[in-house]
Amino acid sequence: MKYLVQKFGGTSLATPELRELAAQKIIAAKKEGYSPVVVVSAIGRQGDPYATDTLLKFIGGIYPEISCRDLDNLMACGEVISGVTMVAVLEKHGYKAVFLTGGQAGIVTDDSFTDAHITQVNPALINKYTADGAIVVVAGFQGQTREGLITTLGRGGSDTSAAALGVALNAEAIDIYTDVEGIMTADPRIVKNARTLDIVTYNEICQLAREGAKVIHPRAVEIAMQKNVPLRVKCTFSDAPGTLVTSAADNGSVEIKRDRVITGITHIPDVSQLKVDISGWAENDYPQLKIFKAMALAGISVDFINVHPDAAIFTVKDDVASKAVQILENMGFSPGVTPGCAKVSAVGAGMAGVPGVMASILEALAAENIKVLQTADSHSTIWCLVRQDEMEKAIRALHNYFALGE
Ligand code: ADP
Ligand code: MG
């Protein structure tokens, strides 16, 4: 069986006209001899009747105490509605189509409700229906525990569903259809001249995705990479080739140019910087250890960590900042907090060993009078913390400086 996994995001399915465009992509694949396995997100975005955020707002507004376990049953509804609708569209065109929930499609997860991880895929039902000539449409973003309880996979989880199915079915490719032309050098909503990248490596896109390029979920990339199944990010509304994600080492006839110093600029908004002065603490009191242990125990994830002998500096999401401050104050610390920050990152596999990249970044930001609150770097990423009201300016400044639009 020549499988092709085709995943459609919520904005690509928002109206009957858009669903028609999506159906045409599926029908084209079928005509080319593929067995398409279609993964759908919930229809639309917040405000649309069955979008995930709308369902969350509905229940959260009246019954905020609902358990994560029960919440997952509600959140899984959006994709079911979307999938059944897509089956109807395909059948209207005369194609045999079958809908499966994530669980029915064989997606097994752990029991971390609302943010479950896929542990196994048993695609027996998919194989059965495709062998029968049907197009299988699977509800994305959801799975089922071993006991049969419904789980959801966290934000961007439909990408992960598609990747897991692609790997389990040994698909020829996993196509992620969305509302932009592919993976771009920056978020096109912020940078007007952002350019679509023709080809990127799994590692590069993983890094871009982890640092905020929400066009694809990093977990999806990691899963596809395990079995080297090519990922393609494409636009539902055009015939542009999109972006091919592959491994540099095993790219068949695809020519990969020398690694780019900077591939793209990404951003993560809504973070707070915490600075904890520990100069008054005795070394054998292990103040740094105490701080990070306390954050871990409270389930607060920390990022952008700089530890010095007399200070611990890190970021947390804005919405947990006051909880973090409270915990630290209860422990006897007096943390300084700067809310409303954003992490802007320059990502590129080719920056390792290239001198002067950090200097260039600081120069680009200084030229726009953007204050840098903190930096960090790895072999493929340089992170800068800036004030959120300067975030867009910082992204554009870096995009321009490195001429990524050309
Ligand atoms: P979908 O509903 O199809 O999953 P998402 O909203 O999750 O769509 O992802 C697509 C959006 O990601 C685009 O509309 C774009 O604004 C945003 N985006 C952020 N960074 C990038 C980037 N580097 N390349 C492309 N899109 C990006
Ligand atoms: Mg998405």
PDB file of N, CA and C and ligand atoms in Angstrom, residues 7 9-11 41 45 155-159 176-178 214-217, ligand 2:
ATOM      1  N   LYS A   7      -2.338  16.108   6.369  1.00  0.00           N
ATOM      2  CA  LYS A   7      -2.929  16.749   7.550  1.00  0.00           C
ATOM      3  C   LYS A   7      -3.397  18.158   7.206  1.00  0.00           C
ATOM      4  N   GLY A   9      -4.893  21.744   8.754  1.00  0.00           N
ATOM      5  CA  GLY A   9      -5.079  22.549   9.960  1.00  0.00           C
ATOM      6  C   GLY A   9      -6.448  23.208   9.982  1.00  0.00           C
ATOM      7  N   GLY A  10      -6.805  23.747  11.132  1.00  0.00           N
ATOM      8  CA  GLY A  10      -8.136  24.302  11.343  1.00  0.00           C
ATOM      9  C   GLY A  10      -8.526  25.407  10.377  1.00  0.00           C
ATOM     10  N   THR A  11      -7.592  26.304  10.082  1.00  0.00           N
ATOM     11  CA  THR A  11      -7.940  27.418   9.185  1.00  0.00           C
ATOM     12  C   THR A  11      -8.166  26.923   7.759  1.00  0.00           C
ATOM     13  N   SER A  41      -7.656  18.761  11.858  1.00  0.00           N
ATOM     14  CA  SER A  41      -7.803  19.510  13.110  1.00  0.00           C
ATOM     15  C   SER A  41      -9.254  19.945  13.221  1.00  0.00           C
ATOM     16  N   ARG A  45     -10.710  28.694  14.063  1.00  0.00           N
ATOM     17  CA  ARG A  45      -9.941  29.150  15.230  1.00  0.00           C
ATOM     18  C   ARG A  45     -10.907  29.710  16.250  1.00  0.00           C
ATOM     19  N   ARG A 155      -1.351  21.449  22.341  1.00  0.00           N
ATOM     20  CA  ARG A 155      -1.367  22.385  21.198  1.00  0.00           C
ATOM     21  C   ARG A 155      -0.604  21.837  19.997  1.00  0.00           C
ATOM     22  N   GLY A 156      -1.161  21.996  18.816  1.00  0.00           N
ATOM     23  CA  GLY A 156      -0.447  21.531  17.621  1.00  0.00           C
ATOM     24  C   GLY A 156      -0.424  20.019  17.515  1.00  0.00           C
ATOM     25  N   GLY A 157      -1.270  19.351  18.318  1.00  0.00           N
ATOM     26  CA  GLY A 157      -1.227  17.894  18.413  1.00  0.00           C
ATOM     27  C   GLY A 157      -1.608  17.153  17.143  1.00  0.00           C
ATOM     28  N   SER A 158      -2.357  17.803  16.246  1.00  0.00           N
ATOM     29  CA  SER A 158      -2.716  17.115  14.999  1.00  0.00           C
ATOM     30  C   SER A 158      -1.483  16.860  14.140  1.00  0.00           C
ATOM     31  N   ASP A 159      -0.511  17.749  14.224  1.00  0.00           N
ATOM     32  CA  ASP A 159       0.749  17.523  13.495  1.00  0.00           C
ATOM     33  C   ASP A 159       1.384  16.226  14.006  1.00  0.00           C
ATOM     34  N   ILE A 176       1.826  18.339   5.586  1.00  0.00           N
ATOM     35  CA  ILE A 176       1.153  19.202   6.558  1.00  0.00           C
ATOM     36  C   ILE A 176       0.616  20.395   5.771  1.00  0.00           C
ATOM     37  N   TYR A 177      -0.698  20.428   5.554  1.00  0.00           N
ATOM     38  CA  TYR A 177      -1.306  21.547   4.816  1.00  0.00           C
ATOM     39  C   TYR A 177      -1.745  22.628   5.797  1.00  0.00           C
ATOM     40  N   THR A 178      -1.374  23.886   5.469  1.00  0.00           N
ATOM     41  CA  THR A 178      -1.720  24.968   6.365  1.00  0.00           C
ATOM     42  C   THR A 178      -2.064  26.226   5.573  1.00  0.00           C
ATOM     43  N   LYS A 214       5.253  28.299  14.970  1.00  0.00           N
ATOM     44  CA  LYS A 214       4.177  27.365  15.267  1.00  0.00           C
ATOM     45  C   LYS A 214       3.625  26.665  14.025  1.00  0.00           C
ATOM     46  N   VAL A 215       4.255  26.876  12.883  1.00  0.00           N
ATOM     47  CA  VAL A 215       3.765  26.244  11.660  1.00  0.00           C
ATOM     48  C   VAL A 215       3.790  24.711  11.750  1.00  0.00           C
ATOM     49  N   ILE A 216       4.673  24.161  12.576  1.00  0.00           N
ATOM     50  CA  ILE A 216       4.660  22.711  12.801  1.00  0.00           C
ATOM     51  C   ILE A 216       5.096  22.418  14.232  1.00  0.00           C
ATOM     52  N   HIS A 217       4.545  21.335  14.798  1.00  0.00           N
ATOM     53  CA  HIS A 217       4.868  21.008  16.186  1.00  0.00           C
ATOM     54  C   HIS A 217       6.201  20.249  16.255  1.00  0.00           C
TER      55      HIS A 217
HETATM   56 MG    MG B   2      -0.800  24.022  13.846  1.00  0.00          MG
END
